[in-house]
Amino acid sequence: MHPYKIIFDGLHSTLKKNSGLSEEEFDKRLDKYKKFENRDYSDDEYFDKLVQVVFYSGFKEQIVNAKLDIIKSYFSNYQKVLNYGEHEIKEMMQDEKMIKNRDKIESCIKNARTFKELIEEYGSFQRYVNSFKIKDSFGNYSFENLMLFKEEIEFNFSYLGTTTSYHFMTDIGLPVLKPDRVVKRIFCRLGFIDTQEMDKQILKTIIQGRKMSEAVGWPIRAVDIILIRYGQVGKDEEFDLEGGICLEANPKCHICGVKKFCHFAGNI
């Protein structure tokens, strides 16, 4: 059995020590990620989250963050976007401030049309999500229904693949971890998943994330933020971090608070 809580507390405390924020301010900014679960979103809020997932996919977070305002201006609501055609696509492709990725732009337009169809059928996107009965009246989640929802959105929406579908689910407050390369790297080094099969162990990464969330009593979205910040490259303005700790190249093992649990630190 992995000591999930001890490890997570070590990750959390290390980030706070290396942040330019006070510990109180750090945790205050983290608190908003503890409120993603158990809330409803409007149709446009859901669409906004889907658009962001599409644009973040395969891109460095810092690049998309710098362009987020212009992305939001073009994709502010699904009803506007579903009427976009070649004229609007060309406008975006010629905009120096915009991310000029035609596949992503066209995918968001297709997704707006899918949104419209689902909302017409169910009444709202929230009702569509609720139709999967992911959570029962006692507050218990059905992992089977979570996976059914994952398969459904991956099938219905353009640019949602195996990892990005989980990304969307995490961002709308469902209890799954984003199994991206940063999280898998950290879990691999901690022995949570197999080093040789890291890229194939998406479901195991999801399960380990759930176990960590349950052990610390935090929503998965907040756990996810700590893991991502621990392994990300580059400065993070939100938490005033100069960079992550568990980096792919040149990890900062000398300041890592969970080094004694790491299978990697002793080999460098």
Short mmCIF file of C-alpha atoms in Angstrom, two decimals:
data_model
loop_
_atom_site.label_atom_id
_atom_site.label_comp_id
_atom_site.label_asym_id
_atom_site.label_seq_id
_atom_site.Cartn_x
_atom_site.Cartn_y
_atom_site.Cartn_z
CA MET A 1 0.00 0.00 0.00
CA HIS A 2 1.40 3.38 -1.00
CA PRO A 3 1.47 6.09 1.72
CA TYR A 4 -0.67 8.41 -0.39
CA LYS A 5 -1.35 11.05 2.25
CA ILE A 6 2.27 11.33 3.38
CA ILE A 7 3.42 11.64 -0.22
CA PHE A 8 0.78 14.21 -1.13
CA ASP A 9 1.51 16.28 1.98
CA GLY A 10 5.17 16.26 0.92
CA LEU A 11 4.31 17.50 -2.57
CA HIS A 12 2.00 20.18 -1.20
CA SER A 13 4.43 21.45 1.45
CA THR A 14 7.36 21.52 -1.00
CA LEU A 15 5.45 23.72 -3.42
CA LYS A 16 4.44 26.09 -0.63
CA LYS A 17 8.04 26.39 0.56
CA ASN A 18 9.20 27.24 -2.96
CA SER A 19 6.41 29.69 -3.73
CA GLY A 20 6.80 33.43 -3.49
CA LEU A 21 3.42 33.52 -1.75
CA SER A 22 2.76 33.15 1.94
CA GLU A 23 1.47 29.72 2.92
CA GLU A 24 -1.93 31.25 3.65
CA GLU A 25 -2.15 32.92 0.25
CA PHE A 26 -0.97 29.76 -1.51
CA ASP A 27 -3.73 27.69 0.09
CA LYS A 28 -6.28 30.44 -0.51
CA ARG A 29 -5.57 30.27 -4.25
CA LEU A 30 -5.72 26.49 -4.11
CA ASP A 31 -9.13 26.56 -2.43
CA LYS A 32 -10.99 27.39 -5.64
CA TYR A 33 -9.91 24.04 -7.08
CA LYS A 34 -11.60 22.30 -4.16
CA LYS A 35 -14.95 23.67 -5.30
CA PHE A 36 -15.09 22.20 -8.81
CA GLU A 37 -17.07 19.14 -7.76
CA ASN A 38 -20.75 19.06 -6.87
CA ARG A 39 -21.78 22.12 -8.84
CA ASP A 40 -23.72 22.79 -11.99
CA TYR A 41 -22.46 24.80 -14.94
CA SER A 42 -24.28 26.76 -17.61
CA ASP A 43 -24.16 25.60 -21.22
CA ASP A 44 -21.67 28.32 -22.12
CA GLU A 45 -19.46 27.46 -19.13
CA TYR A 46 -19.33 23.85 -20.30
CA PHE A 47 -18.54 24.97 -23.83
CA ASP A 48 -15.80 27.29 -22.59
CA LYS A 49 -14.16 24.41 -20.72
CA LEU A 50 -14.34 22.21 -23.81
CA VAL A 51 -12.78 24.92 -25.99
CA GLN A 52 -9.93 25.33 -23.51
CA VAL A 53 -9.28 21.59 -23.43
CA VAL A 54 -9.04 21.54 -27.22
CA PHE A 55 -6.55 24.42 -27.31
CA TYR A 56 -4.44 23.18 -24.39
CA SER A 57 -4.14 19.74 -25.96
CA GLY A 58 -0.56 19.19 -27.11
CA PHE A 59 0.46 22.78 -26.34
CA LYS A 60 2.47 24.16 -23.45
CA GLU A 61 0.21 25.71 -20.83
CA GLN A 62 2.08 29.02 -20.91
CA ILE A 63 1.45 29.43 -24.65
CA VAL A 64 -2.30 28.92 -24.33
CA ASN A 65 -2.54 31.03 -21.17
CA ALA A 66 -1.06 33.98 -23.08
CA LYS A 67 -3.69 33.59 -25.82
CA LEU A 68 -6.67 32.71 -23.64
CA ASP A 69 -8.39 36.10 -23.84
CA ILE A 70 -8.43 36.12 -27.64
CA ILE A 71 -9.55 32.47 -27.74
CA LYS A 72 -12.43 33.30 -25.41
CA SER A 73 -13.41 36.30 -27.53
CA TYR A 74 -13.82 34.12 -30.62
CA PHE A 75 -15.46 31.22 -28.78
CA SER A 76 -17.50 33.08 -26.17
CA ASN A 77 -20.63 30.94 -26.57
CA TYR A 78 -21.66 27.92 -28.57
CA GLN A 79 -24.64 29.62 -30.24
CA LYS A 80 -22.38 32.16 -31.91
CA VAL A 81 -19.73 29.62 -32.83
CA LEU A 82 -22.03 27.05 -34.45
CA ASN A 83 -22.71 29.56 -37.25
CA TYR A 84 -19.03 30.09 -38.03
CA GLY A 85 -17.87 29.32 -41.54
CA GLU A 86 -14.82 29.82 -43.73
CA HIS A 87 -14.90 33.60 -43.29
CA GLU A 88 -14.53 33.36 -39.50
CA ILE A 89 -11.90 30.64 -39.79
CA LYS A 90 -9.80 32.81 -42.11
CA GLU A 91 -10.20 35.75 -39.74
CA MET A 92 -8.82 33.70 -36.86
CA MET A 93 -6.01 32.27 -38.97
CA GLN A 94 -4.95 35.79 -39.92
CA ASP A 95 -5.15 37.17 -36.37
CA GLU A 96 -1.61 37.61 -35.02
CA LYS A 97 -2.88 37.25 -31.45
CA MET A 98 -4.67 33.95 -32.08
CA ILE A 99 -3.35 30.39 -32.00
CA LYS A 100 -3.36 29.60 -35.71
CA ASN A 101 -4.22 25.94 -35.62
CA ARG A 102 -6.94 25.20 -38.13
CA ASP A 103 -7.68 21.73 -36.75
CA LYS A 104 -8.36 23.13 -33.28
CA ILE A 105 -10.48 25.97 -34.64
CA GLU A 106 -12.56 23.68 -36.84
CA SER A 107 -12.96 21.19 -33.98
CA CYS A 108 -14.40 23.89 -31.72
CA ILE A 109 -16.90 24.84 -34.43
CA LYS A 110 -17.94 21.20 -34.88
CA ASN A 111 -18.25 20.85 -31.12
CA ALA A 112 -20.53 23.88 -30.92
CA ARG A 113 -22.89 22.15 -33.34
CA THR A 114 -22.77 18.96 -31.30
CA PHE A 115 -23.50 21.04 -28.20
CA LYS A 116 -26.61 22.42 -29.88
CA GLU A 117 -27.85 18.94 -30.75
CA LEU A 118 -27.33 17.62 -27.22
CA ILE A 119 -28.96 20.65 -25.62
CA GLU A 120 -31.96 20.34 -27.93
CA GLU A 121 -32.28 16.68 -26.94
CA TYR A 122 -31.69 16.97 -23.19
CA GLY A 123 -32.65 20.58 -22.42
CA SER A 124 -29.18 21.58 -21.22
CA PHE A 125 -25.67 20.19 -21.22
CA GLN A 126 -25.95 19.73 -17.45
CA ARG A 127 -28.93 17.43 -17.97
CA TYR A 128 -26.91 15.52 -20.55
CA VAL A 129 -24.16 14.98 -17.96
CA ASN A 130 -26.72 14.05 -15.30
CA SER A 131 -28.29 11.47 -17.61
CA PHE A 132 -25.29 9.20 -17.03
CA LYS A 133 -26.14 8.96 -13.31
CA ILE A 134 -22.49 9.35 -12.41
CA LYS A 135 -23.41 10.21 -8.83
CA ASP A 136 -26.25 8.65 -6.86
CA SER A 137 -28.53 10.29 -4.29
CA PHE A 138 -26.16 9.24 -1.49
CA GLY A 139 -23.22 11.06 -3.06
CA ASN A 140 -21.48 7.91 -4.29
CA TYR A 141 -19.84 7.91 -7.71
CA SER A 142 -20.21 5.09 -10.22
CA PHE A 143 -16.84 4.41 -11.85
CA GLU A 144 -18.60 2.41 -14.55
CA ASN A 145 -20.84 5.35 -15.44
CA LEU A 146 -17.85 7.69 -15.39
CA MET A 147 -16.19 5.50 -17.99
CA LEU A 148 -19.39 5.38 -20.06
CA PHE A 149 -19.48 9.18 -20.05
CA LYS A 150 -15.82 9.28 -21.03
CA GLU A 151 -16.44 6.98 -24.00
CA GLU A 152 -19.48 9.01 -25.04
CA ILE A 153 -17.78 12.41 -25.10
CA GLU A 154 -14.72 10.96 -26.81
CA PHE A 155 -17.02 9.66 -29.54
CA ASN A 156 -19.19 12.79 -29.82
CA PHE A 157 -16.68 15.61 -29.65
CA SER A 158 -13.91 16.49 -32.05
CA TYR A 159 -10.34 16.63 -30.70
CA LEU A 160 -11.21 14.71 -27.54
CA GLY A 161 -8.94 11.69 -27.34
CA THR A 162 -8.07 9.27 -24.58
CA THR A 163 -6.24 11.83 -22.44
CA THR A 164 -8.14 14.99 -23.39
CA SER A 165 -11.50 13.41 -22.58
CA TYR A 166 -10.25 12.90 -19.02
CA HIS A 167 -8.98 16.49 -19.05
CA PHE A 168 -12.49 17.73 -19.83
CA MET A 169 -13.98 15.52 -17.14
CA THR A 170 -11.53 16.84 -14.56
CA ASP A 171 -12.28 20.43 -15.50
CA ILE A 172 -16.05 20.00 -15.12
CA GLY A 173 -15.60 18.61 -11.63
CA LEU A 174 -15.89 14.87 -12.19
CA PRO A 175 -13.68 12.73 -9.92
CA VAL A 176 -11.00 11.73 -12.41
CA LEU A 177 -7.40 12.86 -12.75
CA LYS A 178 -5.93 14.22 -15.97
CA PRO A 179 -3.50 11.43 -16.94
CA ASP A 180 -1.09 13.68 -18.80
CA ARG A 181 2.65 13.15 -19.09
CA VAL A 182 3.48 15.25 -16.02
CA VAL A 183 1.23 13.23 -13.72
CA LYS A 184 2.35 9.92 -15.23
CA ARG A 185 6.00 10.90 -14.81
CA ILE A 186 5.52 11.68 -11.11
CA PHE A 187 3.51 8.50 -10.51
CA CYS A 188 6.10 6.48 -12.37
CA ARG A 189 8.96 7.86 -10.26
CA LEU A 190 6.99 7.19 -7.09
CA GLY A 191 6.34 3.61 -8.16
CA PHE A 192 2.57 4.07 -8.61
CA ILE A 193 2.73 2.93 -12.23
CA ASP A 194 5.17 0.82 -14.24
CA THR A 195 8.18 2.63 -15.72
CA GLN A 196 8.28 0.43 -18.81
CA GLU A 197 4.58 0.85 -19.57
CA MET A 198 4.09 4.48 -18.49
CA ASP A 199 2.40 5.68 -21.67
CA LYS A 200 -0.05 2.76 -21.66
CA GLN A 201 -1.10 2.99 -18.03
CA ILE A 202 -3.76 5.66 -18.31
CA LEU A 203 -6.45 3.80 -16.38
CA LYS A 204 -4.01 2.87 -13.62
CA THR A 205 -3.01 6.53 -13.38
CA ILE A 206 -6.69 7.44 -12.99
CA ILE A 207 -7.17 4.85 -10.24
CA GLN A 208 -4.03 5.93 -8.37
CA GLY A 209 -5.24 9.53 -8.53
CA ARG A 210 -8.58 8.50 -7.01
CA LYS A 211 -6.80 6.66 -4.21
CA MET A 212 -4.66 9.69 -3.44
CA SER A 213 -7.72 11.95 -3.45
CA GLU A 214 -9.55 9.64 -1.04
CA ALA A 215 -6.52 9.38 1.25
CA VAL A 216 -6.08 13.14 1.63
CA GLY A 217 -9.78 14.02 1.57
CA TRP A 218 -9.38 16.52 -1.24
CA PRO A 219 -11.33 16.71 -4.51
CA ILE A 220 -9.36 15.28 -7.40
CA ARG A 221 -9.19 18.66 -9.18
CA ALA A 222 -7.16 20.09 -6.28
CA VAL A 223 -4.93 17.01 -6.17
CA ASP A 224 -4.42 17.36 -9.91
CA ILE A 225 -3.30 20.99 -9.57
CA ILE A 226 -0.63 20.08 -7.01
CA LEU A 227 0.69 17.26 -9.20
CA ILE A 228 0.75 19.40 -12.34
CA ARG A 229 2.50 22.29 -10.60
CA TYR A 230 5.02 19.87 -9.11
CA GLY A 231 6.13 18.66 -12.51
CA GLN A 232 5.52 21.53 -14.90
CA VAL A 233 8.20 23.44 -16.77
CA GLY A 234 8.34 27.21 -16.58
CA LYS A 235 7.13 29.92 -14.26
CA ASP A 236 3.67 29.67 -12.77
CA GLU A 237 2.17 33.06 -11.98
CA GLU A 238 -0.90 31.81 -10.15
CA PHE A 239 1.12 30.21 -7.36
CA ASP A 240 4.25 32.33 -7.87
CA LEU A 241 6.50 29.38 -8.65
CA GLU A 242 9.67 29.69 -10.70
CA GLY A 243 9.04 26.20 -12.03
CA GLY A 244 8.22 22.66 -11.04
CA ILE A 245 10.25 20.24 -8.95
CA CYS A 246 9.87 16.84 -10.60
CA LEU A 247 10.97 17.90 -14.08
CA GLU A 248 11.64 15.50 -16.92
CA ALA A 249 15.11 16.96 -17.43
CA ASN A 250 17.14 18.22 -14.48
CA PRO A 251 14.64 17.45 -11.69
CA LYS A 252 15.24 19.39 -8.48
CA CYS A 253 15.68 16.33 -6.30
CA HIS A 254 17.67 18.30 -3.71
CA ILE A 255 14.55 20.21 -2.66
CA CYS A 256 11.97 17.49 -3.27
CA GLY A 257 9.89 16.68 -0.21
CA VAL A 258 9.15 13.11 -1.31
CA LYS A 259 12.63 12.08 -2.42
CA LYS A 260 12.73 9.15 -0.02
CA PHE A 261 9.77 7.59 -1.84
CA CYS A 262 11.21 8.20 -5.30
CA HIS A 263 12.53 5.35 -7.45
CA PHE A 264 14.31 7.85 -9.69
CA ALA A 265 16.21 10.13 -7.31
CA GLY A 266 18.72 7.50 -6.28
CA ASN A 267 19.70 6.83 -9.88
CA ILE A 268 20.87 10.30 -10.88
#
